[in-house]
Amino acid sequence: MTRITIDPITRIEGHLRIDCEIDNGHVTKAWASGQMWRGVEQILRGRDPRDAWTITQRICGVCTTVHAIASVRAVENALNLEIPLNAQYIRNMIVAAHAIHDHIVHFYHLSALDWVDIVSALRADPAKASALAEGLSAWPRNSRHEFAAVQERLQRFVGGGQLGVFANGYWGHPAMKLAPEVNLLAAAHYLQALEIQRKANKIVGALGSKTPHIQNLAVGGVTNPIALDSQSVLSMERLLMIKAHIDELAAFVNQVYLVDVCAIGAFYADWTAHGKGVVDYLCVPDMPLDTRGETFAMPGGYIPGGDVAAYHPIRGFHDPYFREGVAESVKHAWYQGDGKPLHPYRGETVPNYTDFVDNGRYSWVKAPTFYGKPAQVGPLAAVLCGVAAGHAPTVRHFNRVVETVGALAKQKIPLAALHSTIGRHAARAVRCAVMVENLTHNWQLLVDNLAKGDLTTCNKPSFPAGEITGVGFHEAPRGVLSHWVVIRDGKIANYQAVVPTTWNAAPRNDNDEPGPYESALVNTPVANPEQPLEVLRTVHSFDPCLACAIHLVDKRDGRVLGIGRS
Ligand code: NFE
Ligand code: MG
């Protein structure tokens, strides 16, 4: 038996340590440990609930908008406050554009290099690579000339000994299986993706005033001034610029990202047998389309035991099924408290560091549970719930992926293949294509509503005396994000964020059940423990963000040291 520690895991956000026991070329036991301590939740106590979103947004510099959205929704939920249609559409467009950005960057820049051997691309024949790419997609930037230029650029990096971001990859690893032409194609799209991801951020910036960290929210709506014929506010000209970016993103996602995921999935079809882990899936409905948040463009719910027939929907922001199901355990995390898991309204975050103890406490990440069990969250959960709910856009893109992969791999791809490392990548691409449709749809809804003369963007909140509670949720790029607020006499009395990476990177829970990363790693093959590429494949497939997962505060001498500290 060999024990390996990978610390830090790179090409993620934050500080993640993964330990594995390896026997006979396979992982037999795994630990996921959040290694960074920083904070936000206690900072919020005693503050005005209208300020919470701008503070909680600083939980993360990657999924920036999502904490802002979840936070205003939590306060609005506590107040039973309706949101004007324009505000819902603008918020939906921001989160859709953000999600598209996040998924493109995750696939190409954070995880593709686990599958794509950049050095091998130097041996490719650009003409053959172009013929292969053009057989798969109508994307105009798949020409022989484009690929030859990319190869030349890579050659200059390698020839100059300046591999830059491509340094220290596991090039030539036995688990790297792609032909040089496929590696070249992927390398070309890696570079193109750097250009296209900016377009998504421009949409976030145009609507949110700035990115990362939007500035246009308010409890009750948004603060965008709208005048269709003015140059200085949200005008028709600006909306048409946004539409041009949307169309470019749609072309890239449908003609490049989704196709590349299918191709890589087909060449690595054996990876549908690895990385299964926790198959209880949780996702929340999102893209509210009415003022009360009761109708959603995207469904959400719970799938126990990987059985889509057992899907239980979550119907909206007020559904007690979600509100009453969430709790967090700290038995194996560096916090005080050994009792039963706590509901977030009663959540505590008092540190208790012990160093890494295999069977004791070993992570700053808490262990969230849904009705007492760990749950996997993220695009895979969202796609499975979409399929279970018969959500037409999800089913359409999902079928497209299954058919394309099936044709390339010359085998029928069952739904069960999704419970895997490759399945998480495929589902993320499906969700991204669905998000492009949401973005387009909400753009049209906004323009149509403005054309009716409705320029309302915000409803003023007012806070009652006494105690109220609220939960705000959002299906963020990495999965279910929920913010929980207790407000007493108009001030925040308690605040907890239960975050996607907290669900997936959780340590063992109160019943010593491993979290989703830990379970998914078991049985992962490892050809060479000195170069644990396969472990990275499975961990990266979840798209870890540790800044999100850990967010408590260190109060010493009355000083708050939390934000930005690591
Ligand atoms: Ni910091 Fe995040 C997302 C949230 S979390 S990236 O998506 O919320 O895991
Ligand atoms: Mg938390």
mmCIF file of N, CA and C in Angstrom, residues 194-273:
data_model
loop_
_atom_site.group_PDB
_atom_site.id
_atom_site.type_symbol
_atom_site.label_atom_id
_atom_site.label_comp_id
_atom_site.label_asym_id
_atom_site.label_seq_id
_atom_site.Cartn_x
_atom_site.Cartn_y
_atom_site.Cartn_z
ATOM 1 N N LEU A 194 -9.557 31.222 -24.684
ATOM 2 C CA LEU A 194 -9.070 32.389 -23.941
ATOM 3 C C LEU A 194 -9.691 33.671 -24.478
ATOM 4 N N GLU A 195 -9.874 33.708 -25.798
ATOM 5 C CA GLU A 195 -10.483 34.902 -26.401
ATOM 6 C C GLU A 195 -11.986 34.964 -26.093
ATOM 7 N N ILE A 196 -12.655 33.824 -26.256
ATOM 8 C CA ILE A 196 -14.118 33.838 -26.177
ATOM 9 C C ILE A 196 -14.619 34.059 -24.753
ATOM 10 N N GLN A 197 -13.854 33.600 -23.741
ATOM 11 C CA GLN A 197 -14.342 33.760 -22.368
ATOM 12 C C GLN A 197 -14.487 35.241 -21.999
ATOM 13 N N ARG A 198 -13.724 36.106 -22.676
ATOM 14 C CA ARG A 198 -13.850 37.539 -22.399
ATOM 15 C C ARG A 198 -15.243 38.068 -22.743
ATOM 16 N N LYS A 199 -15.835 37.471 -23.802
ATOM 17 C CA LYS A 199 -17.158 37.964 -24.244
ATOM 18 C C LYS A 199 -18.199 37.751 -23.151
ATOM 19 N N ALA A 200 -18.103 36.593 -22.488
ATOM 20 C CA ALA A 200 -19.066 36.325 -21.413
ATOM 21 C C ALA A 200 -18.876 37.338 -20.288
ATOM 22 N N ASN A 201 -17.629 37.643 -19.975
ATOM 23 C CA ASN A 201 -17.374 38.599 -18.903
ATOM 24 C C ASN A 201 -17.805 40.004 -19.285
ATOM 25 N N LYS A 202 -17.761 40.314 -20.590
ATOM 26 C CA LYS A 202 -18.221 41.643 -21.017
ATOM 27 C C LYS A 202 -19.712 41.803 -20.739
ATOM 28 N N ILE A 203 -20.456 40.705 -20.890
ATOM 29 C CA ILE A 203 -21.900 40.776 -20.602
ATOM 30 C C ILE A 203 -22.102 41.036 -19.110
ATOM 31 N N VAL A 204 -21.350 40.287 -18.281
ATOM 32 C CA VAL A 204 -21.464 40.487 -16.829
ATOM 33 C C VAL A 204 -21.096 41.934 -16.490
ATOM 34 N N GLY A 205 -20.028 42.436 -17.105
ATOM 35 C CA GLY A 205 -19.581 43.805 -16.830
ATOM 36 C C GLY A 205 -20.592 44.847 -17.299
ATOM 37 N N ALA A 206 -21.161 44.630 -18.482
ATOM 38 C CA ALA A 206 -22.103 45.620 -19.029
ATOM 39 C C ALA A 206 -23.361 45.706 -18.167
ATOM 40 N N LEU A 207 -23.811 44.586 -17.639
ATOM 41 C CA LEU A 207 -25.045 44.603 -16.834
ATOM 42 C C LEU A 207 -24.760 44.833 -15.348
ATOM 43 N N GLY A 208 -23.609 44.350 -14.888
ATOM 44 C CA GLY A 208 -23.311 44.403 -13.451
ATOM 45 C C GLY A 208 -22.366 45.524 -13.078
ATOM 46 N N SER A 209 -21.989 46.344 -14.042
ATOM 47 C CA SER A 209 -21.093 47.501 -13.868
ATOM 48 C C SER A 209 -19.634 47.115 -13.756
ATOM 49 N N LYS A 210 -19.346 45.870 -13.386
ATOM 50 C CA LYS A 210 -17.954 45.505 -13.143
ATOM 51 C C LYS A 210 -17.899 44.000 -12.988
ATOM 52 N N THR A 211 -16.775 43.414 -13.348
ATOM 53 C CA THR A 211 -16.542 42.008 -13.054
ATOM 54 C C THR A 211 -15.057 41.810 -12.849
ATOM 55 N N PRO A 212 -14.572 40.959 -11.938
ATOM 56 C CA PRO A 212 -15.420 40.230 -10.990
ATOM 57 C C PRO A 212 -16.032 41.160 -9.943
ATOM 58 N N HIS A 213 -17.118 40.687 -9.355
ATOM 59 C CA HIS A 213 -17.862 41.373 -8.301
ATOM 60 C C HIS A 213 -18.748 42.488 -8.850
ATOM 61 N N ILE A 214 -19.955 42.095 -9.218
ATOM 62 C CA ILE A 214 -20.932 43.043 -9.761
ATOM 63 C C ILE A 214 -21.358 44.059 -8.704
ATOM 64 N N GLN A 215 -21.851 45.180 -9.194
ATOM 65 C CA GLN A 215 -22.194 46.294 -8.299
ATOM 66 C C GLN A 215 -23.664 46.703 -8.413
ATOM 67 N N ASN A 216 -24.461 45.978 -9.177
ATOM 68 C CA ASN A 216 -25.788 46.495 -9.539
ATOM 69 C C ASN A 216 -26.936 45.871 -8.765
ATOM 70 N N LEU A 217 -26.646 45.109 -7.693
ATOM 71 C CA LEU A 217 -27.770 44.472 -6.995
ATOM 72 C C LEU A 217 -28.279 45.366 -5.876
ATOM 73 N N ALA A 218 -29.508 45.063 -5.466
ATOM 74 C CA ALA A 218 -30.081 45.667 -4.265
ATOM 75 C C ALA A 218 -31.086 44.648 -3.757
ATOM 76 N N VAL A 219 -31.256 44.586 -2.443
ATOM 77 C CA VAL A 219 -32.351 43.776 -1.926
ATOM 78 C C VAL A 219 -33.624 44.392 -2.481
ATOM 79 N N GLY A 220 -34.362 43.636 -3.278
ATOM 80 C CA GLY A 220 -35.570 44.160 -3.926
ATOM 81 C C GLY A 220 -35.443 44.285 -5.434
ATOM 82 N N GLY A 221 -34.228 44.097 -5.976
ATOM 83 C CA GLY A 221 -34.115 44.178 -7.430
ATOM 84 C C GLY A 221 -32.717 44.457 -7.907
ATOM 85 N N VAL A 222 -32.607 45.374 -8.880
ATOM 86 C CA VAL A 222 -31.301 45.791 -9.385
ATOM 87 C C VAL A 222 -31.293 47.321 -9.448
ATOM 88 N N THR A 223 -30.090 47.887 -9.597
ATOM 89 C CA THR A 223 -29.994 49.346 -9.609
ATOM 90 C C THR A 223 -29.672 49.883 -11.000
ATOM 91 N N ASN A 224 -29.845 49.038 -12.037
ATOM 92 C CA ASN A 224 -29.540 49.505 -13.391
ATOM 93 C C ASN A 224 -30.532 50.590 -13.802
ATOM 94 N N PRO A 225 -30.046 51.800 -14.090
ATOM 95 C CA PRO A 225 -30.959 52.775 -14.680
ATOM 96 C C PRO A 225 -31.219 52.391 -16.132
ATOM 97 N N ILE A 226 -32.477 52.394 -16.545
ATOM 98 C CA ILE A 226 -32.798 51.978 -17.913
ATOM 99 C C ILE A 226 -33.418 53.155 -18.657
ATOM 100 N N ALA A 227 -32.876 53.444 -19.833
ATOM 101 C CA ALA A 227 -33.496 54.395 -20.746
ATOM 102 C C ALA A 227 -33.054 53.964 -22.131
ATOM 103 N N LEU A 228 -33.995 53.471 -22.925
ATOM 104 C CA LEU A 228 -33.601 52.795 -24.159
ATOM 105 C C LEU A 228 -32.871 53.704 -25.139
ATOM 106 N N ASP A 229 -33.094 55.027 -25.047
ATOM 107 C CA ASP A 229 -32.468 55.902 -26.031
ATOM 108 C C ASP A 229 -31.376 56.780 -25.432
ATOM 109 N N SER A 230 -30.865 56.389 -24.254
ATOM 110 C CA SER A 230 -29.783 57.189 -23.653
ATOM 111 C C SER A 230 -28.467 56.429 -23.776
ATOM 112 N N GLN A 231 -27.381 57.151 -24.025
ATOM 113 C CA GLN A 231 -26.089 56.504 -24.211
ATOM 114 C C GLN A 231 -25.436 56.121 -22.894
ATOM 115 N N SER A 232 -25.877 56.740 -21.795
ATOM 116 C CA SER A 232 -25.116 56.585 -20.566
ATOM 117 C C SER A 232 -25.667 55.502 -19.639
ATOM 118 N N VAL A 233 -26.828 54.962 -19.927
ATOM 119 C CA VAL A 233 -27.383 53.931 -19.047
ATOM 120 C C VAL A 233 -27.668 52.679 -19.869
ATOM 121 N N LEU A 234 -28.516 51.777 -19.347
ATOM 122 C CA LEU A 234 -28.816 50.568 -20.112
ATOM 123 C C LEU A 234 -29.733 50.943 -21.269
ATOM 124 N N SER A 235 -29.140 50.986 -22.462
ATOM 125 C CA SER A 235 -29.851 51.477 -23.635
ATOM 126 C C SER A 235 -30.004 50.348 -24.636
ATOM 127 N N MET A 236 -30.751 50.633 -25.691
ATOM 128 C CA MET A 236 -30.931 49.620 -26.740
ATOM 129 C C MET A 236 -29.589 49.302 -27.409
ATOM 130 N N GLU A 237 -28.761 50.334 -27.546
ATOM 131 C CA GLU A 237 -27.455 50.111 -28.179
ATOM 132 C C GLU A 237 -26.628 49.103 -27.359
ATOM 133 N N ARG A 238 -26.656 49.308 -26.032
ATOM 134 C CA ARG A 238 -25.903 48.419 -25.149
ATOM 135 C C ARG A 238 -26.503 47.006 -25.181
ATOM 136 N N LEU A 239 -27.823 46.937 -25.224
ATOM 137 C CA LEU A 239 -28.470 45.615 -25.270
ATOM 138 C C LEU A 239 -28.108 44.885 -26.567
ATOM 139 N N LEU A 240 -27.972 45.632 -27.653
ATOM 140 C CA LEU A 240 -27.600 44.982 -28.923
ATOM 141 C C LEU A 240 -26.134 44.533 -28.903
ATOM 142 N N MET A 241 -25.292 45.283 -28.216
ATOM 143 C CA MET A 241 -23.897 44.849 -28.057
ATOM 144 C C MET A 241 -23.862 43.528 -27.271
ATOM 145 N N ILE A 242 -24.686 43.480 -26.223
ATOM 146 C CA ILE A 242 -24.760 42.254 -25.418
ATOM 147 C C ILE A 242 -25.227 41.091 -26.292
ATOM 148 N N LYS A 243 -26.196 41.355 -27.145
ATOM 149 C CA LYS A 243 -26.722 40.280 -28.007
ATOM 150 C C LYS A 243 -25.635 39.749 -28.950
ATOM 151 N N ALA A 244 -24.790 40.653 -29.431
ATOM 152 C CA ALA A 244 -23.701 40.207 -30.316
ATOM 153 C C ALA A 244 -22.757 39.265 -29.564
ATOM 154 N N HIS A 245 -22.453 39.594 -28.305
ATOM 155 C CA HIS A 245 -21.611 38.695 -27.490
ATOM 156 C C HIS A 245 -22.306 37.358 -27.272
ATOM 157 N N ILE A 246 -23.616 37.410 -27.013
ATOM 158 C CA ILE A 246 -24.364 36.160 -26.775
ATOM 159 C C ILE A 246 -24.243 35.252 -27.999
ATOM 160 N N ASP A 247 -24.398 35.843 -29.191
ATOM 161 C CA ASP A 247 -24.353 35.021 -30.413
ATOM 162 C C ASP A 247 -22.974 34.384 -30.599
ATOM 163 N N GLU A 248 -21.921 35.121 -30.270
ATOM 164 C CA GLU A 248 -20.572 34.535 -30.383
ATOM 165 C C GLU A 248 -20.378 33.400 -29.386
ATOM 166 N N LEU A 249 -20.881 33.601 -28.178
ATOM 167 C CA LEU A 249 -20.768 32.546 -27.170
ATOM 168 C C LEU A 249 -21.547 31.307 -27.611
ATOM 169 N N ALA A 250 -22.732 31.538 -28.156
ATOM 170 C CA ALA A 250 -23.574 30.405 -28.577
ATOM 171 C C ALA A 250 -22.851 29.580 -29.629
ATOM 172 N N ALA A 251 -22.188 30.267 -30.574
ATOM 173 C CA ALA A 251 -21.470 29.537 -31.631
ATOM 174 C C ALA A 251 -20.339 28.723 -31.023
ATOM 175 N N PHE A 252 -19.576 29.313 -30.120
ATOM 176 C CA PHE A 252 -18.442 28.588 -29.546
ATOM 177 C C PHE A 252 -18.907 27.396 -28.716
ATOM 178 N N VAL A 253 -19.919 27.621 -27.894
ATOM 179 C CA VAL A 253 -20.368 26.537 -27.000
ATOM 180 C C VAL A 253 -20.928 25.371 -27.830
ATOM 181 N N ASN A 254 -21.729 25.690 -28.838
ATOM 182 C CA ASN A 254 -22.373 24.611 -29.599
ATOM 183 C C ASN A 254 -21.459 23.969 -30.633
ATOM 184 N N GLN A 255 -20.551 24.762 -31.196
ATOM 185 C CA GLN A 255 -19.716 24.210 -32.272
ATOM 186 C C GLN A 255 -18.332 23.773 -31.799
ATOM 187 N N VAL A 256 -17.931 24.206 -30.618
ATOM 188 C CA VAL A 256 -16.582 23.854 -30.166
ATOM 189 C C VAL A 256 -16.611 23.109 -28.827
ATOM 190 N N TYR A 257 -17.069 23.787 -27.783
ATOM 191 C CA TYR A 257 -16.975 23.201 -26.432
ATOM 192 C C TYR A 257 -17.712 21.857 -26.354
ATOM 193 N N LEU A 258 -18.988 21.876 -26.750
ATOM 194 C CA LEU A 258 -19.775 20.642 -26.645
ATOM 195 C C LEU A 258 -19.177 19.529 -27.511
ATOM 196 N N VAL A 259 -18.689 19.907 -28.672
ATOM 197 C CA VAL A 259 -18.116 18.919 -29.608
ATOM 198 C C VAL A 259 -16.808 18.352 -29.043
ATOM 199 N N ASP A 260 -15.973 19.220 -28.494
ATOM 200 C CA ASP A 260 -14.695 18.753 -27.928
ATOM 201 C C ASP A 260 -14.930 17.809 -26.749
ATOM 202 N N VAL A 261 -15.911 18.139 -25.919
ATOM 203 C CA VAL A 261 -16.209 17.267 -24.779
ATOM 204 C C VAL A 261 -16.659 15.894 -25.296
ATOM 205 N N CYS A 262 -17.467 15.894 -26.354
ATOM 206 C CA CYS A 262 -17.911 14.612 -26.939
ATOM 207 C C CYS A 262 -16.703 13.834 -27.458
ATOM 208 N N ALA A 263 -15.814 14.521 -28.176
ATOM 209 C CA ALA A 263 -14.661 13.829 -28.770
ATOM 210 C C ALA A 263 -13.757 13.268 -27.674
ATOM 211 N N ILE A 264 -13.437 14.089 -26.689
ATOM 212 C CA ILE A 264 -12.552 13.618 -25.612
ATOM 213 C C ILE A 264 -13.251 12.518 -24.817
ATOM 214 N N GLY A 265 -14.551 12.686 -24.589
ATOM 215 C CA GLY A 265 -15.323 11.652 -23.893
ATOM 216 C C GLY A 265 -15.305 10.334 -24.640
ATOM 217 N N ALA A 266 -15.399 10.399 -25.967
ATOM 218 C CA ALA A 266 -15.421 9.164 -26.762
ATOM 219 C C ALA A 266 -14.048 8.493 -26.755
ATOM 220 N N PHE A 267 -12.980 9.294 -26.868
ATOM 221 C CA PHE A 267 -11.632 8.694 -26.863
ATOM 222 C C PHE A 267 -11.269 8.141 -25.493
ATOM 223 N N TYR A 268 -11.865 8.703 -24.456
ATOM 224 C CA TYR A 268 -11.612 8.209 -23.091
ATOM 225 C C TYR A 268 -12.863 7.535 -22.532
ATOM 226 N N ALA A 269 -13.551 6.774 -23.376
ATOM 227 C CA ALA A 269 -14.821 6.168 -22.935
ATOM 228 C C ALA A 269 -14.627 5.287 -21.704
ATOM 229 N N ASP A 270 -13.402 4.747 -21.515
ATOM 230 C CA ASP A 270 -13.168 3.911 -20.317
ATOM 231 C C ASP A 270 -13.347 4.712 -19.024
ATOM 232 N N TRP A 271 -13.222 6.046 -19.110
ATOM 233 C CA TRP A 271 -13.378 6.867 -17.915
ATOM 234 C C TRP A 271 -14.836 7.056 -17.496
ATOM 235 N N THR A 272 -15.774 6.506 -18.261
ATOM 236 C CA THR A 272 -17.155 6.488 -17.762
ATOM 237 C C THR A 272 -17.297 5.426 -16.664
ATOM 238 N N ALA A 273 -16.272 4.587 -16.513
ATOM 239 C CA ALA A 273 -16.311 3.565 -15.452
ATOM 240 C C ALA A 273 -15.580 4.020 -14.189
#
